[in-house]
CSV table of C-alpha atoms in Angstrom, one decimal:
chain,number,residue,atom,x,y,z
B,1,UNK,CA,0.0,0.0,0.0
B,2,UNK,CA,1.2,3.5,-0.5
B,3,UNK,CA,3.2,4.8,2.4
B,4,UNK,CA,1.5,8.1,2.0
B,5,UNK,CA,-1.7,7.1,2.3
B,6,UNK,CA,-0.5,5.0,5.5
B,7,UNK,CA,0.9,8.1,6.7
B,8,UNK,CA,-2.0,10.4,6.6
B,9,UNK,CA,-4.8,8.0,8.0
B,10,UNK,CA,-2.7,7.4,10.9
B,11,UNK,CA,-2.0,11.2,11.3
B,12,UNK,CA,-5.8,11.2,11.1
B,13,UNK,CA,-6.1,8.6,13.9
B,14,UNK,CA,-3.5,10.4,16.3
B,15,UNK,CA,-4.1,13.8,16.2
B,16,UNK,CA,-8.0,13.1,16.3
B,17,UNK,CA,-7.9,10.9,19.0
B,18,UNK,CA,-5.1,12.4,21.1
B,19,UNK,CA,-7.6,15.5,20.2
B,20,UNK,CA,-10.6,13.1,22.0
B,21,UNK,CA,-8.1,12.3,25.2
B,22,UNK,CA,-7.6,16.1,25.7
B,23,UNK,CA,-11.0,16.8,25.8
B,24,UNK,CA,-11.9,14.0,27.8
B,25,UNK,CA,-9.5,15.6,30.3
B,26,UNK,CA,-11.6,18.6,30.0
B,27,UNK,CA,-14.6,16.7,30.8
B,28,UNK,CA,-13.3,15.5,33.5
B,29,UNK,CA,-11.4,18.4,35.7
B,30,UNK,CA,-15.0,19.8,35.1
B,31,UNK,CA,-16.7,17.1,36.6
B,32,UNK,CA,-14.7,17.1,39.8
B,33,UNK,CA,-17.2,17.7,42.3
B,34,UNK,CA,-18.6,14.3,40.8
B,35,UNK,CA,-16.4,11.8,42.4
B,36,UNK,CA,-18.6,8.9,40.8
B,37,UNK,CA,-17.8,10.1,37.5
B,38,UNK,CA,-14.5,10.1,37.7
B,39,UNK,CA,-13.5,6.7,37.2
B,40,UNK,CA,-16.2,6.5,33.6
B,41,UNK,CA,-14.0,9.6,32.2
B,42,UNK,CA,-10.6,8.3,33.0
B,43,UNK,CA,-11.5,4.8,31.2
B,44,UNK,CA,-12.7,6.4,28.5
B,45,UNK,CA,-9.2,8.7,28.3
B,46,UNK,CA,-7.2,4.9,28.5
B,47,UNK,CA,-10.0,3.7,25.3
B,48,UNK,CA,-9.1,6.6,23.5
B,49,UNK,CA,-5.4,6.7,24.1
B,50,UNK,CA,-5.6,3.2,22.8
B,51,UNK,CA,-6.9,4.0,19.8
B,52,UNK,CA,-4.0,6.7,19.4
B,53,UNK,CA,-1.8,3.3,19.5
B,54,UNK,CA,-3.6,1.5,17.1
B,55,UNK,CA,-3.3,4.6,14.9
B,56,UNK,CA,0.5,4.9,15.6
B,57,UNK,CA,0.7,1.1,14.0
B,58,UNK,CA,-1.3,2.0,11.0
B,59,UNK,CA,1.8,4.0,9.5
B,60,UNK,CA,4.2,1.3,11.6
B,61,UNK,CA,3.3,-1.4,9.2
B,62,UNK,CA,4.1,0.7,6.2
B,63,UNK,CA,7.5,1.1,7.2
B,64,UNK,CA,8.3,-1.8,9.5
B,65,UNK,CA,9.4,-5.1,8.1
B,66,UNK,CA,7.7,-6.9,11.2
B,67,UNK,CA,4.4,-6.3,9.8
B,68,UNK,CA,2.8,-9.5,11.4
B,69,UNK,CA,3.7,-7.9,14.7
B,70,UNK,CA,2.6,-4.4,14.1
B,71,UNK,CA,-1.2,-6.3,12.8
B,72,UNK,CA,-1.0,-8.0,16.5
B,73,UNK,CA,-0.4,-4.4,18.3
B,74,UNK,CA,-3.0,-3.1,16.3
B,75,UNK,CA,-5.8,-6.0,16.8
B,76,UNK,CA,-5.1,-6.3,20.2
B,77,UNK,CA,-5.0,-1.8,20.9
B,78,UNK,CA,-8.6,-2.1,18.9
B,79,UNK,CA,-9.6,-4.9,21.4
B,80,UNK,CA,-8.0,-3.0,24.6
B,81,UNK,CA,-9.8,0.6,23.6
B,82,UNK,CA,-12.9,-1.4,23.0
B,83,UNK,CA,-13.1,-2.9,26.8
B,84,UNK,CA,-11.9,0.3,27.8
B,85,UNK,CA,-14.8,2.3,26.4
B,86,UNK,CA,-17.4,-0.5,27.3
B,87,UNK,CA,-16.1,-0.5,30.7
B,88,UNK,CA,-16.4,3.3,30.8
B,89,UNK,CA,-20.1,3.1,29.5
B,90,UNK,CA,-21.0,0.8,31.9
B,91,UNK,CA,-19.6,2.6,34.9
B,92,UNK,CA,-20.9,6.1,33.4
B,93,UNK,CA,-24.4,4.5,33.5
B,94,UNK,CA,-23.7,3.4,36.9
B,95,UNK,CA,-22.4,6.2,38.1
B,96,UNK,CA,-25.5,8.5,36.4
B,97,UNK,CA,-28.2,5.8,38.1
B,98,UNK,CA,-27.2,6.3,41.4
B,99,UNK,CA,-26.9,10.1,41.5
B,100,UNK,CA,-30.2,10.3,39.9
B,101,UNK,CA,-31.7,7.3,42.6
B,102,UNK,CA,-29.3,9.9,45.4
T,1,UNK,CA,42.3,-35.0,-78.3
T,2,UNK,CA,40.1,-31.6,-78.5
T,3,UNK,CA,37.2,-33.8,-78.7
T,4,UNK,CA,38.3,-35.6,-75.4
T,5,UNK,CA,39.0,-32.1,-74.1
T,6,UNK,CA,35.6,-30.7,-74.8
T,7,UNK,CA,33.9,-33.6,-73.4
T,8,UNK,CA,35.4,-33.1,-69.8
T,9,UNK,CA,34.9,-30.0,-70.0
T,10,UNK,CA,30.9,-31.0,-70.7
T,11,UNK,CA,31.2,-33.4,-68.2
T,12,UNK,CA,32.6,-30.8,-65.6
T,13,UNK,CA,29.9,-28.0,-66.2
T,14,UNK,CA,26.7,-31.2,-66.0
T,15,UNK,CA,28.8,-32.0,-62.9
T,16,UNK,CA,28.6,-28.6,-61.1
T,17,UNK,CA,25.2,-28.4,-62.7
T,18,UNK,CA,24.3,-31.0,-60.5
T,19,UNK,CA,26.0,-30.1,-58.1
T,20,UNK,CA,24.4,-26.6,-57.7
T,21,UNK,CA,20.8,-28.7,-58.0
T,22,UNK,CA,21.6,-30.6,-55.1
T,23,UNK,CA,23.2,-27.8,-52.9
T,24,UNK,CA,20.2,-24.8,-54.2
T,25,UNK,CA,17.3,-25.7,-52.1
T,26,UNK,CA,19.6,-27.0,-49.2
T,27,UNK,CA,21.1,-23.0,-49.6
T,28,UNK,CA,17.8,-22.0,-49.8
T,29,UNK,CA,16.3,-23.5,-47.1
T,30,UNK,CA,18.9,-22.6,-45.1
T,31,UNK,CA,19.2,-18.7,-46.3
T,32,UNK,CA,15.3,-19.1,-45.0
T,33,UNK,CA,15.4,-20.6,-41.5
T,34,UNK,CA,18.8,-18.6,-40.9
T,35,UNK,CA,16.5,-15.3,-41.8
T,36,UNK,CA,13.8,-16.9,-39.4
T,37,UNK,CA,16.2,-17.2,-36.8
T,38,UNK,CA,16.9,-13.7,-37.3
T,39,UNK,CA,13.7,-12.8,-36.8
T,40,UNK,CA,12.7,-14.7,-34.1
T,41,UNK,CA,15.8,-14.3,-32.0
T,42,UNK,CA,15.8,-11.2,-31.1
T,43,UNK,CA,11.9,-11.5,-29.8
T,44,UNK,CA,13.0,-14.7,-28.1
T,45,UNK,CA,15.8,-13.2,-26.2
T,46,UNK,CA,13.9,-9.9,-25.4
T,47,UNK,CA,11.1,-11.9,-23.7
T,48,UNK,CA,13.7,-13.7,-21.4
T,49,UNK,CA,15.5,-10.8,-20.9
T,50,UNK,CA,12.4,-9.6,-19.6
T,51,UNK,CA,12.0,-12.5,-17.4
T,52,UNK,CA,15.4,-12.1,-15.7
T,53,UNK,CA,15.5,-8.8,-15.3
T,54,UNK,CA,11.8,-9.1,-13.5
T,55,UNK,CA,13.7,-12.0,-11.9
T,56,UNK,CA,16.0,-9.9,-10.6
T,57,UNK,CA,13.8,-7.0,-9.4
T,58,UNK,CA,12.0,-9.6,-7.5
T,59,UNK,CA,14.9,-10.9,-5.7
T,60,UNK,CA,16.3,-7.5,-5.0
T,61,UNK,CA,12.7,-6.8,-3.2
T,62,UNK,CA,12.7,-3.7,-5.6
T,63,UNK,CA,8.9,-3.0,-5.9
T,64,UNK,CA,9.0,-0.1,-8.7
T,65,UNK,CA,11.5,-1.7,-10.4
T,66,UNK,CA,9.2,-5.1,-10.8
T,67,UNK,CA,6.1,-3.1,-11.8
T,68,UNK,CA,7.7,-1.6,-14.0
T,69,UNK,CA,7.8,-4.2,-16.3
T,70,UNK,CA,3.8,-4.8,-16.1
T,71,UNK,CA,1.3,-3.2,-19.0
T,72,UNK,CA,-1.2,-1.2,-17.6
T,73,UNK,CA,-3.9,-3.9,-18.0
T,74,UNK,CA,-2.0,-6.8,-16.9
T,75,UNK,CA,-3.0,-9.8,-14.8
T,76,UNK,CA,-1.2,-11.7,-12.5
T,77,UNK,CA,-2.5,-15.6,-11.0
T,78,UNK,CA,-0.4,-16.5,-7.9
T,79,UNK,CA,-1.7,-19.3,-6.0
T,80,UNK,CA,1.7,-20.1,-4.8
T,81,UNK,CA,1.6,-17.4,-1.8
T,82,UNK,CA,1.3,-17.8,1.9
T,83,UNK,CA,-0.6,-15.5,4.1
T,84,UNK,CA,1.3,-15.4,7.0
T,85,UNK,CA,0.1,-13.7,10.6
T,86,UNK,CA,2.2,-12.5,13.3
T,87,UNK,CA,5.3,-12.3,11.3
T,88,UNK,CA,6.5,-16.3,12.2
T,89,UNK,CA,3.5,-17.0,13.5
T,90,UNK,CA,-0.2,-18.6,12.1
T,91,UNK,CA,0.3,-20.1,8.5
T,92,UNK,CA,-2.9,-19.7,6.2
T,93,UNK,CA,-2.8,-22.4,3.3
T,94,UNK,CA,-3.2,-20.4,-0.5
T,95,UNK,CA,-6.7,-20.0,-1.8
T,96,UNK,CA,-6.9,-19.6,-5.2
T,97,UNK,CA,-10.3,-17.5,-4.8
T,98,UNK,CA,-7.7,-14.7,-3.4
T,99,UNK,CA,-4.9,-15.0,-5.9
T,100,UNK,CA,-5.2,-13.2,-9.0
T,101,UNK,CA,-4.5,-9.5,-9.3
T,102,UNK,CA,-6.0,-8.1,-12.3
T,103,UNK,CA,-5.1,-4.1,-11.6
T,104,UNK,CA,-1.8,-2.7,-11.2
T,105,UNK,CA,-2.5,-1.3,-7.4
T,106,UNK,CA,-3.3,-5.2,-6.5
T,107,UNK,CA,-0.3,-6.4,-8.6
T,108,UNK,CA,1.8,-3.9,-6.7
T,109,UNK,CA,0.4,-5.3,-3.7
T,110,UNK,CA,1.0,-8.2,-4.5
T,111,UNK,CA,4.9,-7.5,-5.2
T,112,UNK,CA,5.0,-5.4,-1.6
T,113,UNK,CA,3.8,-8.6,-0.1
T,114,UNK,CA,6.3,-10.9,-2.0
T,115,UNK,CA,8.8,-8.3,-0.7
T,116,UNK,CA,7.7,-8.6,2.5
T,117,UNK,CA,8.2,-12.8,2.6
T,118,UNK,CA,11.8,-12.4,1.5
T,119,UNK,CA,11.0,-13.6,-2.0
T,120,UNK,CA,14.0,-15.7,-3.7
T,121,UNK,CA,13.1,-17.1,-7.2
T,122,UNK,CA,15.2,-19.0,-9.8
T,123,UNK,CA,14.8,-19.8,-13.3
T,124,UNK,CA,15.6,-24.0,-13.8
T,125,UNK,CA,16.4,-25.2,-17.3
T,126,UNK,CA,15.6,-23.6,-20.5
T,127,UNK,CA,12.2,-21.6,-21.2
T,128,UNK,CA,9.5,-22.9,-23.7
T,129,UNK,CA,8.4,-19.6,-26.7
T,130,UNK,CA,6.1,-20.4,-28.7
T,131,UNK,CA,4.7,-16.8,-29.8
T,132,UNK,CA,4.1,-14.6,-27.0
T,133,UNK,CA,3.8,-17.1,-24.4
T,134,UNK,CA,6.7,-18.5,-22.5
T,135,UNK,CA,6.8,-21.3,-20.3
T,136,UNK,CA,9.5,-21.8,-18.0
T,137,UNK,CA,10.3,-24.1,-14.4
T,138,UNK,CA,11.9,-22.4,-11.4
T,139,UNK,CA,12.1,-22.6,-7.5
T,140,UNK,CA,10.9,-19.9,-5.3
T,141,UNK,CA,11.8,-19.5,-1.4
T,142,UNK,CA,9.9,-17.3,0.7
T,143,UNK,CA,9.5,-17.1,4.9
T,144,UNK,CA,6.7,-19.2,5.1
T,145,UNK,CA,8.4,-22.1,2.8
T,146,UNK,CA,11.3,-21.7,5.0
T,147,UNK,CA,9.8,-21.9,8.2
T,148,UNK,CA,8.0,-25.0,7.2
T,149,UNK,CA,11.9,-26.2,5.7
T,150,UNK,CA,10.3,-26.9,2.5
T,151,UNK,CA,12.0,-24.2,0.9
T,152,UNK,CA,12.7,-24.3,-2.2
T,153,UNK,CA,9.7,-25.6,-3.8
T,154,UNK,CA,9.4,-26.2,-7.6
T,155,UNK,CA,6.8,-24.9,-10.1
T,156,UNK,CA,6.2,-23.4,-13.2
T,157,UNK,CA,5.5,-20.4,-14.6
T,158,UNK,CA,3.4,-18.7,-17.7
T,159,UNK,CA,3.5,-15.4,-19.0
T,160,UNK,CA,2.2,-13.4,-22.2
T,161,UNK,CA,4.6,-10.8,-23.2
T,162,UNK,CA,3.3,-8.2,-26.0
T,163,UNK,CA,6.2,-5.3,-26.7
T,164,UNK,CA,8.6,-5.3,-23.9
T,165,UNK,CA,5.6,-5.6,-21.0
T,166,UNK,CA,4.2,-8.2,-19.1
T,167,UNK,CA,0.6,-9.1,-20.2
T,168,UNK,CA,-0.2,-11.6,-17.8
T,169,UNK,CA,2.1,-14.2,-15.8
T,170,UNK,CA,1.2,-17.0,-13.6
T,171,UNK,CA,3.0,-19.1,-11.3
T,172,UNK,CA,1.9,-22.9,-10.2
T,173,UNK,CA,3.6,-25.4,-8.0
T,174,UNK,CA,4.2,-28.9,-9.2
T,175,UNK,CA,2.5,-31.6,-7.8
T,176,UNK,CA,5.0,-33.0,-5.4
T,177,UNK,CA,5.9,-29.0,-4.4
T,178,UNK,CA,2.0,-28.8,-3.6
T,179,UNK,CA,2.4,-32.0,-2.2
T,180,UNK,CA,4.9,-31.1,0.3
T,181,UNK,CA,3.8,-27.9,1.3
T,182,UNK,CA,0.4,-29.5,2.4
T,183,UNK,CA,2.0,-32.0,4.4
T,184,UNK,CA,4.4,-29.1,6.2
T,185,UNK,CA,1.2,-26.7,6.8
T,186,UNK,CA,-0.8,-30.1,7.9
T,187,UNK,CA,2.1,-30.9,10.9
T,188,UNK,CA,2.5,-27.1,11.4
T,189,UNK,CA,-1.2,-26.9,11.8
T,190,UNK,CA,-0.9,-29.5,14.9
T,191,UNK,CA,2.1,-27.7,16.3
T,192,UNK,CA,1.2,-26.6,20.4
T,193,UNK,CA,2.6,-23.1,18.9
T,194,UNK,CA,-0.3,-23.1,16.3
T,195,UNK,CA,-3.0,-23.9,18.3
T,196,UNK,CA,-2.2,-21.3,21.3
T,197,UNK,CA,-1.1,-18.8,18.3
T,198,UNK,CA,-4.1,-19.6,16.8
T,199,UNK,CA,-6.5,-19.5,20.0
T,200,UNK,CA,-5.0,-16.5,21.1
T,201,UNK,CA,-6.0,-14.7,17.9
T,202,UNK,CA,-9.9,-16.0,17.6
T,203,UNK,CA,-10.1,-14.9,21.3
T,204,UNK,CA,-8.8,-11.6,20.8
T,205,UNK,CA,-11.1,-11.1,17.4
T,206,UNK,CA,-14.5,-12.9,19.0
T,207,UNK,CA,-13.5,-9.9,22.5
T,208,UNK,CA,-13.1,-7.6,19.6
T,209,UNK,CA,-16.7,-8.4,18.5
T,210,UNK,CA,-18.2,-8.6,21.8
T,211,UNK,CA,-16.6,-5.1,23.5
T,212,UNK,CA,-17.8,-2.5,20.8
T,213,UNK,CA,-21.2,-4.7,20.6
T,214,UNK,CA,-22.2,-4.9,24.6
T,215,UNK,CA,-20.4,-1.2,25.1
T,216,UNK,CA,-23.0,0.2,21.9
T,217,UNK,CA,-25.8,-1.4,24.3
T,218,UNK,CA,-24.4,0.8,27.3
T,219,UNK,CA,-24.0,4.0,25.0
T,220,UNK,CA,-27.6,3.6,24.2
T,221,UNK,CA,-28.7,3.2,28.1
T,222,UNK,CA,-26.6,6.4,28.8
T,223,UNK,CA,-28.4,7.6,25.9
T,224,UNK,CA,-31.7,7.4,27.8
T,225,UNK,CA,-30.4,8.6,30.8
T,226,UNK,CA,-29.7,12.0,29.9
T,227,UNK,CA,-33.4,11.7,27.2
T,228,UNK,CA,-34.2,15.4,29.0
T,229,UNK,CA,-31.2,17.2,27.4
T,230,UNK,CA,-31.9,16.4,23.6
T,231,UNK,CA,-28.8,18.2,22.7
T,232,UNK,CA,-26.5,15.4,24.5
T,233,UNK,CA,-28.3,12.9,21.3
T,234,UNK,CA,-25.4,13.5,19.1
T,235,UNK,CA,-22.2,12.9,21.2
T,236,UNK,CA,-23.9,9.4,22.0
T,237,UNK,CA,-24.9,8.6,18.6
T,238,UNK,CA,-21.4,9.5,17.2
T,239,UNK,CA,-19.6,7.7,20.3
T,240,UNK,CA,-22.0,4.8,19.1
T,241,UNK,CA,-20.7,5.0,15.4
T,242,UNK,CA,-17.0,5.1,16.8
T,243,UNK,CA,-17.4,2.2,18.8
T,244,UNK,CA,-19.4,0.6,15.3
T,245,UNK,CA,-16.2,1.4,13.2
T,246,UNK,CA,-14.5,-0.2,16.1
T,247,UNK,CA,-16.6,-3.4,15.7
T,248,UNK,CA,-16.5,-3.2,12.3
T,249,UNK,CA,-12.6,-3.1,12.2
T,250,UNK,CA,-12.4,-6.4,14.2
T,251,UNK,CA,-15.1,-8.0,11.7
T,252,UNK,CA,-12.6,-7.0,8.8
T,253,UNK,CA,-9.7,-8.6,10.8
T,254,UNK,CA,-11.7,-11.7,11.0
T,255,UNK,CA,-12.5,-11.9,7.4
T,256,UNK,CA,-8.5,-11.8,6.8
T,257,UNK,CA,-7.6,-14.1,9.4
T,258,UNK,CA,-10.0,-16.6,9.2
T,259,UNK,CA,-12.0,-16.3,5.7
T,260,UNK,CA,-9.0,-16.2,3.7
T,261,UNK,CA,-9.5,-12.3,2.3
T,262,UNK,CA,-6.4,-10.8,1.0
T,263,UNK,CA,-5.1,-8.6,3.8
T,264,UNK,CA,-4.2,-6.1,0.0
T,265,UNK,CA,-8.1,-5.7,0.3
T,266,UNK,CA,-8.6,-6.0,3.9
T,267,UNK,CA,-5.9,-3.4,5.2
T,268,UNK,CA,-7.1,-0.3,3.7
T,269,UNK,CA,-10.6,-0.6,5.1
T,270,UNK,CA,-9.0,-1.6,8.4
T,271,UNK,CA,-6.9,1.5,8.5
T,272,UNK,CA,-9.7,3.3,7.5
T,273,UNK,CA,-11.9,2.1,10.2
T,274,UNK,CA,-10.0,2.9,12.8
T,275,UNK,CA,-9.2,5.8,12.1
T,276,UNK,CA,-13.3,6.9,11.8
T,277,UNK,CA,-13.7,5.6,14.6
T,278,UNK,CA,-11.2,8.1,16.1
T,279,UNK,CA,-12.4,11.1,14.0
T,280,UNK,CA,-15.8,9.8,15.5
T,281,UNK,CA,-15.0,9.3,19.6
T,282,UNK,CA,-12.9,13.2,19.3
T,283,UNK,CA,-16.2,14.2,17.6
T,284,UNK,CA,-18.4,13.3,20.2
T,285,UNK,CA,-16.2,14.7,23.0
T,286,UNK,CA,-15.9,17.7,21.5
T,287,UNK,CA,-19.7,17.9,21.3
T,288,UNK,CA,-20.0,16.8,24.8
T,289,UNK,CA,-17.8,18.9,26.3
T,290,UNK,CA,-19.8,22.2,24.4
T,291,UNK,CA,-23.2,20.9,25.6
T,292,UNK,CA,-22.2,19.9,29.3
T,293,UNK,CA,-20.1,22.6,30.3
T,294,UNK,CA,-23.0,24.8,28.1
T,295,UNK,CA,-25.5,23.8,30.1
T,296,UNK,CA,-23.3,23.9,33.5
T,297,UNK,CA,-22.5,27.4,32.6
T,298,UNK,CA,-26.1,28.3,31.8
């Protein structure tokens, strides 16, 4: 595949999602009287900074030669941002439940 | 006397008379296949030039240098190829549904691929021309061969040279070379470092599935939660779609890994995925962020 076209996805990827993290971090310092919510906004920081890895290997595999590697990072930062995120959901919808039941 | 003289001299002029009958068409003939040669030569040693100088672009892992020597509309039929995962790792025996390349972005994917396996091939004996079309044997190496220790194996190849460009080539393993390469994949298939290898990567791709799919479920609950602030729709539908592209992603890793897809068609989309999915998740944050602090501020 064209190195270019490798190269500018995964700029794409990184800057948008390192983008996502810093605004997550936003989120949260604004959320700080909220202990509770805390915890859903820091897991979704580590989902999103996963996907900034998996983006990093997208223009890895154009220039490394241990491509078979790089596709394992890359599956298994997709799988980690995934739990990340889900966990993140779930604990968000905890966290929103019982302030609304408080 | 003169008589006698004249008479030899008759005798000598019939002789090379005869002698010029018998030797004419045998000149002729061979004036003819000698100017057939001529023309034929040439052609013949330009279309295995062409062969060993691709030969030699191939070995040198030179990409450009290979494609160069492909028309526009050529076609390439490689069943020979293993797709190989994890660099040493999970072995995929060739499927001929993924092997031809009939546009010169797949063909030079093909070629980056074949760079990638550490390609070594060799021309055996002497090729067949009959036209356009040569015919020739060789013996190709690549990682996957080697790490089996099958390499080399043996097979031919075809190819329909018009001008000084490939028009279409193919390369087949022999029997035995087919032969022996199922035998190594069948043993390397039953190898403890397969099977964890191989469980390690359907766990990964069936928690791949599962994550995005359960965590869309919990975007949508959140979703509800907040129903009273209609302006907080969009940051959870486009978190949703992120975590979609992230499903999706895993889905196309699948397809390559276990269906057999060529990871030339595969990897783009991936790539692409992923990196929606990252557009998508900043998208939402962004939004969220404007909305909550918004409506904290108002």
């Amino acid at each position: 595949m064209n190195n270019l076209f490798l190269f500018v996805i995964s700029g794409i990827g990184v800057v948008t999602s390192a983008t996502a993290v810093y605004y997550i971090n936003v989120l949260k310092n604004s959320f700080k009287g909220l202990r509770r919510l805390e915890k859903p906004w820091l897991l979704l920081e580590f989902g999103v900074a996963s996907l900034v890895v998996a983006a990093l290997s997208i223009s890895c595999s154009g220039i490394s030669s241990y491509g078979g590697t790089v596709q394992l990072v890359q599956i298994a930062a997709v799988v980690v941002s995934a739990f990340f995120i889900l966990t993140a959901m779930v604990t968000m919808k905890q966290a929103w439940t019982i302030t609304e039941s408080d | 006397m003169v008589i006698s003289k004249r008479r030899s001299v008759c005798v000598f002029l019939i002789f090379i008379f005869a002698l010029g009958v018998l030797i004419l068409p045998n000149l002729v003939r061979g004036y003819s296949s000698y100017t057939s040669i001529r023309h034929e030569a040439p052609l013949q040693g330009s279309q295995v030039e062409i062969l060993h100088a691709l030969e030699v672009q191939l070995n040198a892992h030179n990409v450009d240098g290979a494609l160069a020597f492909f028309a526009e509309n050529a076609s390439v039929y490689d069943p020979t190829t293993i797709s190989c995962y994890g660099g040493t790792g999970f072995l995929c025996e060739p499927s001929e549904l993924i092997s031809s390349y009939t546009s010169k972005a797949q063909i030079r994917g093909w070629l980056e691929y074949l760079a990638q396996v550490n390609l070594e091939v060799q021309e055996i004996g002497v090729p067949k021309i009959i036209g356009n079309n040569v015919t020739w044997s060789w013996q190709v190496s690549n990682d996957g061969y080697r790490e089996l220790n099958i390499a080399p194996l043996v097979g031919t190849g075809e190819a329909v040279i018009n001008g000084n460009l490939i028009q279409y080539i193919s390369f087949r393993l022999n029997t035995d070379s087919v032969r022996a390469l199922r035998a190594a994949l069948a043993l390397y298939s039953r190898s403890p470092f397969f099977l964890a290898a191989e469980s390690i990567a359907v766990g990964l791709v069936a928690l791949g599935l599962v994550f995005p799919g359960v965590a869309v479920y919990y975007v949508t609950r959140v979703k509800r939660l907040f129903a009273t602030v209609p302006k907080l729709d969009k940051p959870w539908i486009l978190l949703g779609a992120g975590l979609g592209s992230i499903f999706v992603s895993v889905l196309l890793v699948a397809l390559r890994e276990f269906a057999g897809v060529s990871p030339n068609i595969i990897d783009p989309f991936f790539d692409g995925a992923v990196s929606f999915s990252s557009v998508s998740v900043m998208s939402a944050v962004i939004l969220m962020k404007r909305v909550m602090l918004g409506e904290a501020h108002e």
